[in-house]
Each structure stands twice: as structure tokens, then as C-alpha cells.
PDB file of C-alpha atoms in Angstrom:
ATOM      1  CA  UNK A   1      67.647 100.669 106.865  1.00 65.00           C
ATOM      2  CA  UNK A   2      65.956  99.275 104.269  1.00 73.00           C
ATOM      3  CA  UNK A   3      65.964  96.005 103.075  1.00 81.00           C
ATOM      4  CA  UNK A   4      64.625  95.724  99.387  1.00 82.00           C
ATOM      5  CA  UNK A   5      66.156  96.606  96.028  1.00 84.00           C
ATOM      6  CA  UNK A   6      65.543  99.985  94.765  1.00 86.00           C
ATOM      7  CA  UNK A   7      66.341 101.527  91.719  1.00 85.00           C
ATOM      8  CA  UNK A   8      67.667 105.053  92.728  1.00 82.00           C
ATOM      9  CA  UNK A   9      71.344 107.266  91.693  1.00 81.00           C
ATOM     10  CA  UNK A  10      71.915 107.793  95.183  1.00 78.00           C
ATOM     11  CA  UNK A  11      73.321 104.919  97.607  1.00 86.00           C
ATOM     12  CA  UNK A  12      76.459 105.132 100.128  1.00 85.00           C
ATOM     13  CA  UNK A  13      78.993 102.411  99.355  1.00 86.00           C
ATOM     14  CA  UNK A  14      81.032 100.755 102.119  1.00 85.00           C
ATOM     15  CA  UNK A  15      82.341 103.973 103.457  1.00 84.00           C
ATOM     16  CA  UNK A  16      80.971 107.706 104.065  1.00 81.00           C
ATOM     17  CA  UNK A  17      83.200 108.957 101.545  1.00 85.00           C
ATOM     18  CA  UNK A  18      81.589 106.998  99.034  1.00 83.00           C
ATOM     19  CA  UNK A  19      78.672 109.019  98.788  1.00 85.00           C
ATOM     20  CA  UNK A  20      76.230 108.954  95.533  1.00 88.00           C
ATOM     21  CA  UNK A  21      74.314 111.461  94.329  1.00 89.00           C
ATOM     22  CA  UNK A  22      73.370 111.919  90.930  1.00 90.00           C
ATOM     23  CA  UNK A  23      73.454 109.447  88.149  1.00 91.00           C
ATOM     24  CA  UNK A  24      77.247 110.390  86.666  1.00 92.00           C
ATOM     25  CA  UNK A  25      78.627 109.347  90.123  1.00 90.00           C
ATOM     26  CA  UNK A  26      76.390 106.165  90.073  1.00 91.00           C
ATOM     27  CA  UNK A  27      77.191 105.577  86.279  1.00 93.00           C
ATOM     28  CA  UNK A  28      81.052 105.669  87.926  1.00 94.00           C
ATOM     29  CA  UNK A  29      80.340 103.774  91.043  1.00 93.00           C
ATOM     30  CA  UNK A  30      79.058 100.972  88.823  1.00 93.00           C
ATOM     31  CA  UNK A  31      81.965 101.437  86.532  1.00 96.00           C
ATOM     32  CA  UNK A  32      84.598 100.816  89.618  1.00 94.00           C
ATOM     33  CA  UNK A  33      82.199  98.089  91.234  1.00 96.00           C
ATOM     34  CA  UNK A  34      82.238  96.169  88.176  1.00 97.00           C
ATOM     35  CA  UNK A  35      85.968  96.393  87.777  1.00 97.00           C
ATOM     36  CA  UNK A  36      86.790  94.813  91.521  1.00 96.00           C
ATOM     37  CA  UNK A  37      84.611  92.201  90.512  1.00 97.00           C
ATOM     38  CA  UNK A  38      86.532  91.805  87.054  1.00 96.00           C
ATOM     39  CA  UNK A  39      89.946  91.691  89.709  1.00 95.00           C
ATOM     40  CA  UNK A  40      88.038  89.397  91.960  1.00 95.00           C
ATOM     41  CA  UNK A  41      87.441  87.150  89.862  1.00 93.00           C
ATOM     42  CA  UNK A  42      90.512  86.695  87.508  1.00 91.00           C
ATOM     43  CA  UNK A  43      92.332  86.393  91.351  1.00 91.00           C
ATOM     44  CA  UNK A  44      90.471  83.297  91.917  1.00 90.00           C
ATOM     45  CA  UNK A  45      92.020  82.113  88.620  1.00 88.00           C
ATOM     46  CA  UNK A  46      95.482  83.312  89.850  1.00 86.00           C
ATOM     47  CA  UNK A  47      95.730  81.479  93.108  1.00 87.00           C
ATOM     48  CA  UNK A  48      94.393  78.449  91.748  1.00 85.00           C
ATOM     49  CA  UNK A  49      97.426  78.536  89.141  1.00 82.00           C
ATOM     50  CA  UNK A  50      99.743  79.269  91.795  1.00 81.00           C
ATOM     51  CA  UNK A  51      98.770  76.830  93.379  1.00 79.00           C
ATOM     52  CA  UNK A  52      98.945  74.268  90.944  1.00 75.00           C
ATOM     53  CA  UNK A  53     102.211  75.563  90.026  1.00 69.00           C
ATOM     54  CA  UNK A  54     103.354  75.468  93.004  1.00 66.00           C
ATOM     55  CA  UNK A  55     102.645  71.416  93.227  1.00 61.00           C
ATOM     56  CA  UNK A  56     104.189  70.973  89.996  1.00 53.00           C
ATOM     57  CA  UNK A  57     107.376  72.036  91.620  1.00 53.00           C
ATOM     58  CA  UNK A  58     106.856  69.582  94.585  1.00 57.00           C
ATOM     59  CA  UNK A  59     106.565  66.511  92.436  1.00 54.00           C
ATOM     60  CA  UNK A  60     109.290  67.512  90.123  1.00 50.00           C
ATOM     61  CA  UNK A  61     111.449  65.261  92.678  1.00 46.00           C
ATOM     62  CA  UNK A  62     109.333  62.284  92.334  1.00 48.00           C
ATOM     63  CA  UNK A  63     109.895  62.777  89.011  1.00 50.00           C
ATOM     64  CA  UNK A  64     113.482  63.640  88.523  1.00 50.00           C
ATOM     65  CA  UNK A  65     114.225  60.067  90.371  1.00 48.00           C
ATOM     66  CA  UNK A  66     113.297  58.019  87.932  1.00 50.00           C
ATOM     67  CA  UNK A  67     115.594  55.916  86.309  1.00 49.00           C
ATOM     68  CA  UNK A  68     117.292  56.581  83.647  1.00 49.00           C
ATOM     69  CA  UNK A  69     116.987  53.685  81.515  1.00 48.00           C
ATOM     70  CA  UNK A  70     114.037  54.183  79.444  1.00 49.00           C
ATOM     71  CA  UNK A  71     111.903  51.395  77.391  1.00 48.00           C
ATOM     72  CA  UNK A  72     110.632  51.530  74.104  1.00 49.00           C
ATOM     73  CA  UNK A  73     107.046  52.369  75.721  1.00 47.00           C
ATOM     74  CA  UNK A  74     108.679  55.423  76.962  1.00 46.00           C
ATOM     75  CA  UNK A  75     109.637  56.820  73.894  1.00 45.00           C
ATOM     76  CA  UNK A  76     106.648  58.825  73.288  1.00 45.00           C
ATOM     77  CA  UNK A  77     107.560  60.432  76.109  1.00 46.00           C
ATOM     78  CA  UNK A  78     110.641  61.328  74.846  1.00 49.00           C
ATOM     79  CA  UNK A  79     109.009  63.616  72.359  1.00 45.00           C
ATOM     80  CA  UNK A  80     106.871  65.315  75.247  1.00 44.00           C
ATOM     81  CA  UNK A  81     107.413  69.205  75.292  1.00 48.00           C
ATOM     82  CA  UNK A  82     106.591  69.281  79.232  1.00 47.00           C
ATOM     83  CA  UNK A  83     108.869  66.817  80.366  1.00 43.00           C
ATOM     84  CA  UNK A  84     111.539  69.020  81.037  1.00 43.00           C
ATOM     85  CA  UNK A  85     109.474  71.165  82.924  1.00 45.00           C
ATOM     86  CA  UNK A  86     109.075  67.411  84.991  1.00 45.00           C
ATOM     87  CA  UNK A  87     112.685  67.278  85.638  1.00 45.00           C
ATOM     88  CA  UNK A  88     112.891  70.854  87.191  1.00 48.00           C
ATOM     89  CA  UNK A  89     114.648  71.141  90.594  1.00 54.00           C
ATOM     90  CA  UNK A  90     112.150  70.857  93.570  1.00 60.00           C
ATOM     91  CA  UNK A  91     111.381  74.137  95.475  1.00 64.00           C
ATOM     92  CA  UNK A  92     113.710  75.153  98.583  1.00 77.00           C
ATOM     93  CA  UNK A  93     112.526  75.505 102.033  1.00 80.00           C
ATOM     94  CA  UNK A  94     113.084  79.145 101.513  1.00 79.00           C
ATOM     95  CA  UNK A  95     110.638  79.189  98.262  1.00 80.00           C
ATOM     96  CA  UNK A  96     108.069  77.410  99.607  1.00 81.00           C
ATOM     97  CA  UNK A  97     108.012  79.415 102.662  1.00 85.00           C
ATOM     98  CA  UNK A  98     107.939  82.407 100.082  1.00 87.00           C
ATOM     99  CA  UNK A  99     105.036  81.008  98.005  1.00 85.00           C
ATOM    100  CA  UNK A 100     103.262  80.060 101.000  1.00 86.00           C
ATOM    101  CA  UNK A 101     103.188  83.834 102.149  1.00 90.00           C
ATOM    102  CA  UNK A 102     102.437  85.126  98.961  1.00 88.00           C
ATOM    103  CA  UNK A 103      99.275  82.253  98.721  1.00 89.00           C
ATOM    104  CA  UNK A 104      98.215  83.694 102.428  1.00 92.00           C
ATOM    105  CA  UNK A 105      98.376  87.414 101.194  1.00 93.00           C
ATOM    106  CA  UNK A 106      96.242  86.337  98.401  1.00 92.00           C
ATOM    107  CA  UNK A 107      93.711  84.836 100.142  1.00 94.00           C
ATOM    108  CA  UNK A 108      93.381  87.693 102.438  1.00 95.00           C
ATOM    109  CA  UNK A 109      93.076  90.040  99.401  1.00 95.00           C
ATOM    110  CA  UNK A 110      90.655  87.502  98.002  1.00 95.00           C
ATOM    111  CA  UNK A 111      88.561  87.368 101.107  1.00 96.00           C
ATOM    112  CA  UNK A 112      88.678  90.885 101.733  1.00 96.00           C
ATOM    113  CA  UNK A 113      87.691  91.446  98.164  1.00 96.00           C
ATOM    114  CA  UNK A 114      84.382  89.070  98.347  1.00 95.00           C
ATOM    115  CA  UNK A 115      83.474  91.025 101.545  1.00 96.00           C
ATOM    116  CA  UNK A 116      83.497  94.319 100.130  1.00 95.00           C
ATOM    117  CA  UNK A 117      81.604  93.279  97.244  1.00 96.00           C
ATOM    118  CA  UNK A 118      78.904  91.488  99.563  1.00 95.00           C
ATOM    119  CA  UNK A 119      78.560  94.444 101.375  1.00 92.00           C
ATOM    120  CA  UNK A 120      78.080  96.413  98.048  1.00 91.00           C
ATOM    121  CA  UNK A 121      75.049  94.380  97.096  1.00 92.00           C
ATOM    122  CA  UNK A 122      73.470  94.371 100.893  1.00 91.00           C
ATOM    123  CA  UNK A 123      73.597  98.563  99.563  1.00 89.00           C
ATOM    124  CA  UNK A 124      70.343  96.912  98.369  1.00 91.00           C
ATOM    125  CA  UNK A 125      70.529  99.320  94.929  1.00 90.00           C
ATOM    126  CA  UNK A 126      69.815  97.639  91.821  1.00 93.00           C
ATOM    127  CA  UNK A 127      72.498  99.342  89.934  1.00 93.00           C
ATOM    128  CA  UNK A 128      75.269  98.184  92.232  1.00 92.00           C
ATOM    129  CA  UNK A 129      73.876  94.898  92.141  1.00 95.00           C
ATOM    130  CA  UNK A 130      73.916  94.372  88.362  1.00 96.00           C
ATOM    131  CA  UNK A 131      77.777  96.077  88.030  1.00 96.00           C
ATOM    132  CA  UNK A 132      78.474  93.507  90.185  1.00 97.00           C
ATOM    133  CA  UNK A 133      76.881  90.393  88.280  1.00 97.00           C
ATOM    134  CA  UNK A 134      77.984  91.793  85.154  1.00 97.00           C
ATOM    135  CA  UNK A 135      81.654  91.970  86.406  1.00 96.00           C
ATOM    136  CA  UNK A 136      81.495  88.331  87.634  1.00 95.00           C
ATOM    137  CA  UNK A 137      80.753  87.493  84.198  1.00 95.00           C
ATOM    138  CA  UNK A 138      82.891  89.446  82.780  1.00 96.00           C
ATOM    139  CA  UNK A 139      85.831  88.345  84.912  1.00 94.00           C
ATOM    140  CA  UNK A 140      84.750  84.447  84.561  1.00 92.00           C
ATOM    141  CA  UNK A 141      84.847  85.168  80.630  1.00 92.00           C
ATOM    142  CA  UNK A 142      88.005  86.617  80.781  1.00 91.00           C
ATOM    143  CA  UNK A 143      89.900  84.278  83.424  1.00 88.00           C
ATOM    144  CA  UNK A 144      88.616  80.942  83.285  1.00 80.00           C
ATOM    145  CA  UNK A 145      89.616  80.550  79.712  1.00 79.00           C
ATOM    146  CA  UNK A 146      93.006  81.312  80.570  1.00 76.00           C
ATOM    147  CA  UNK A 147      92.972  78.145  83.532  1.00 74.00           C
ATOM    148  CA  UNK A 148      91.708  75.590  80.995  1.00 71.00           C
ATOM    149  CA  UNK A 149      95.037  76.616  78.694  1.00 66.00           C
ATOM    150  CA  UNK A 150      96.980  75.022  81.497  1.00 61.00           C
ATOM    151  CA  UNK A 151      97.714  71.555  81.948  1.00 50.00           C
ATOM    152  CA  UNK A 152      96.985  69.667  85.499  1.00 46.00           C
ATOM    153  CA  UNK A 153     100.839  70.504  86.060  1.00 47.00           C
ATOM    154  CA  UNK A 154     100.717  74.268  85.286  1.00 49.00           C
ATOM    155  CA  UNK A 155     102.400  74.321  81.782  1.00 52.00           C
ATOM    156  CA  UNK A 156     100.576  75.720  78.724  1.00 51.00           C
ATOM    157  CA  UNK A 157      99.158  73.347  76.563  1.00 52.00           C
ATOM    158  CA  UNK A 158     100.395  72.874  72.944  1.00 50.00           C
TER     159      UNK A 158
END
């Protein structure tokens, strides 16, 4: 096996069906490498906003407690376009349960994911390797962006 980079349009990927010969099939291996990472990536972005959605609706109760006799200091709040989304009714047992499950299938897509992709670049071809840097970028210049439009509570900004 060998272990240095090599710049060659025929590498087998993951599985023996995924056998490259030629540069089309390479040009299309990249292609499909590059787009994992692309998903990879913008499912980082996704469970983080789950998750902080998620926590959002877990101090919506602290929240929703609060007296109702307000102060004139509050009343800038009173103009706030999230703080209804502050007053929202806390999430079930049930939900939570539900979200928690759908948080642990996403992690195990997630870590699945990153393993696959490892074990794409330890193919050791130089081709691979770049589809996969470029599709980190790509996916960070797609997602990320779309994180910083949310709030610390998981409501878009205004």
C-alpha cells in the first residue's frame, strides 16, 4: 500500500465498486467527493442550529415566568421582534425525546460522514484530496454565513 500522494486517474475509493480508471471517472469521483464534503459541512451548521434551537425552547419557561408588570426600562423591550419567540411554550417530554433522537441520528450521519471522507484522503491521490479541501471550503462558504444570521437564541436577525 502506498503511503505518499500521487497524482494518477486511477484510485479505489472506500469500496471495490468504486473503482477509477480513466480521468472522466476521476473528474466524477472528485465531483461526488467534493459534494459530501459540501453536505458535511453545511450538517455541522445544521446540528449546531438545532441545537441552539432546541435550548431556545428550554428557556422559553424561564422566560415566560416573568412578571408581568413591566418598568419603564423594559420598554425597549417591548418593541423587540424576538420576544415573542421568548414567550413560546417550553418543549414536551415527548419533543425533546424526539429532538434528542433526531440530534443522535445526526451525529451518527455526521461521524460517519467525516470517516468516509478521512478514508478518501488516506486513498493518498492528490485529486481526491483537493475535491475534498475544496468542498470544505465550499461548504464553510456556503453554511457558516447562514449560522452568523442567527441570534444566540436561534431567531433570524433583523
Amino acid at each position: 500500500m502506498q503511503m505518499t500522494f500521487e497524482a494518477s486517474s486511477s484510485v479505489k475509493l472506500l469500496f471495490d465498486l468504486w473503482d477509477v480508471h480513466g480521468p472522466v471517472g476521476m473528474v466524477l469521483s472528485v465531483f461526488v467527493v467534493l459534494l459530501l464534503t459540501v453536505f458535511f459541512e453545511i450538517l455541522k451548521v445544521w446540528r449546531l442550529w438545532l441545537s441552539s434551537s432546541s435550548k431556545l425552547a428550554q428557556s422559553a419557561s424561564a422566560y415566560a415566568a416573568t412578571p408581568s408588570g413591566r418598568t419603564e426600562s423594559c420598554s425597549v423591550l417591548d418593541a423587540s421582534p424576538s420576544e415573542s419567540s421568548l414567550t413560546s411554550q417550553p418543549l414536551s417530554t415527548r419533543n425533546r425525546w424526539l429532538l434528542h433522537i433526531i440530534q443522535t441520528c445526526l451525529h451518527i450521519l455526521q461521524v460517519t460522514l467525516g470517516y468516509m471522507l478521512m478514508l478518501c484522503v488516506m486513498s493518498y491521490n492528490i485529486w481526491i484530496f483537493l475535491g475534498i479541501i475544496l468542498g470544505s471550503a465550499l461548504g464553510y462558504f456556503i453554511s457558516f454565513p447562514l449560522l452568523g444570521q442567527m441570534s444566540l437564541y436561534g431567531q433570524p436577525r433583523h
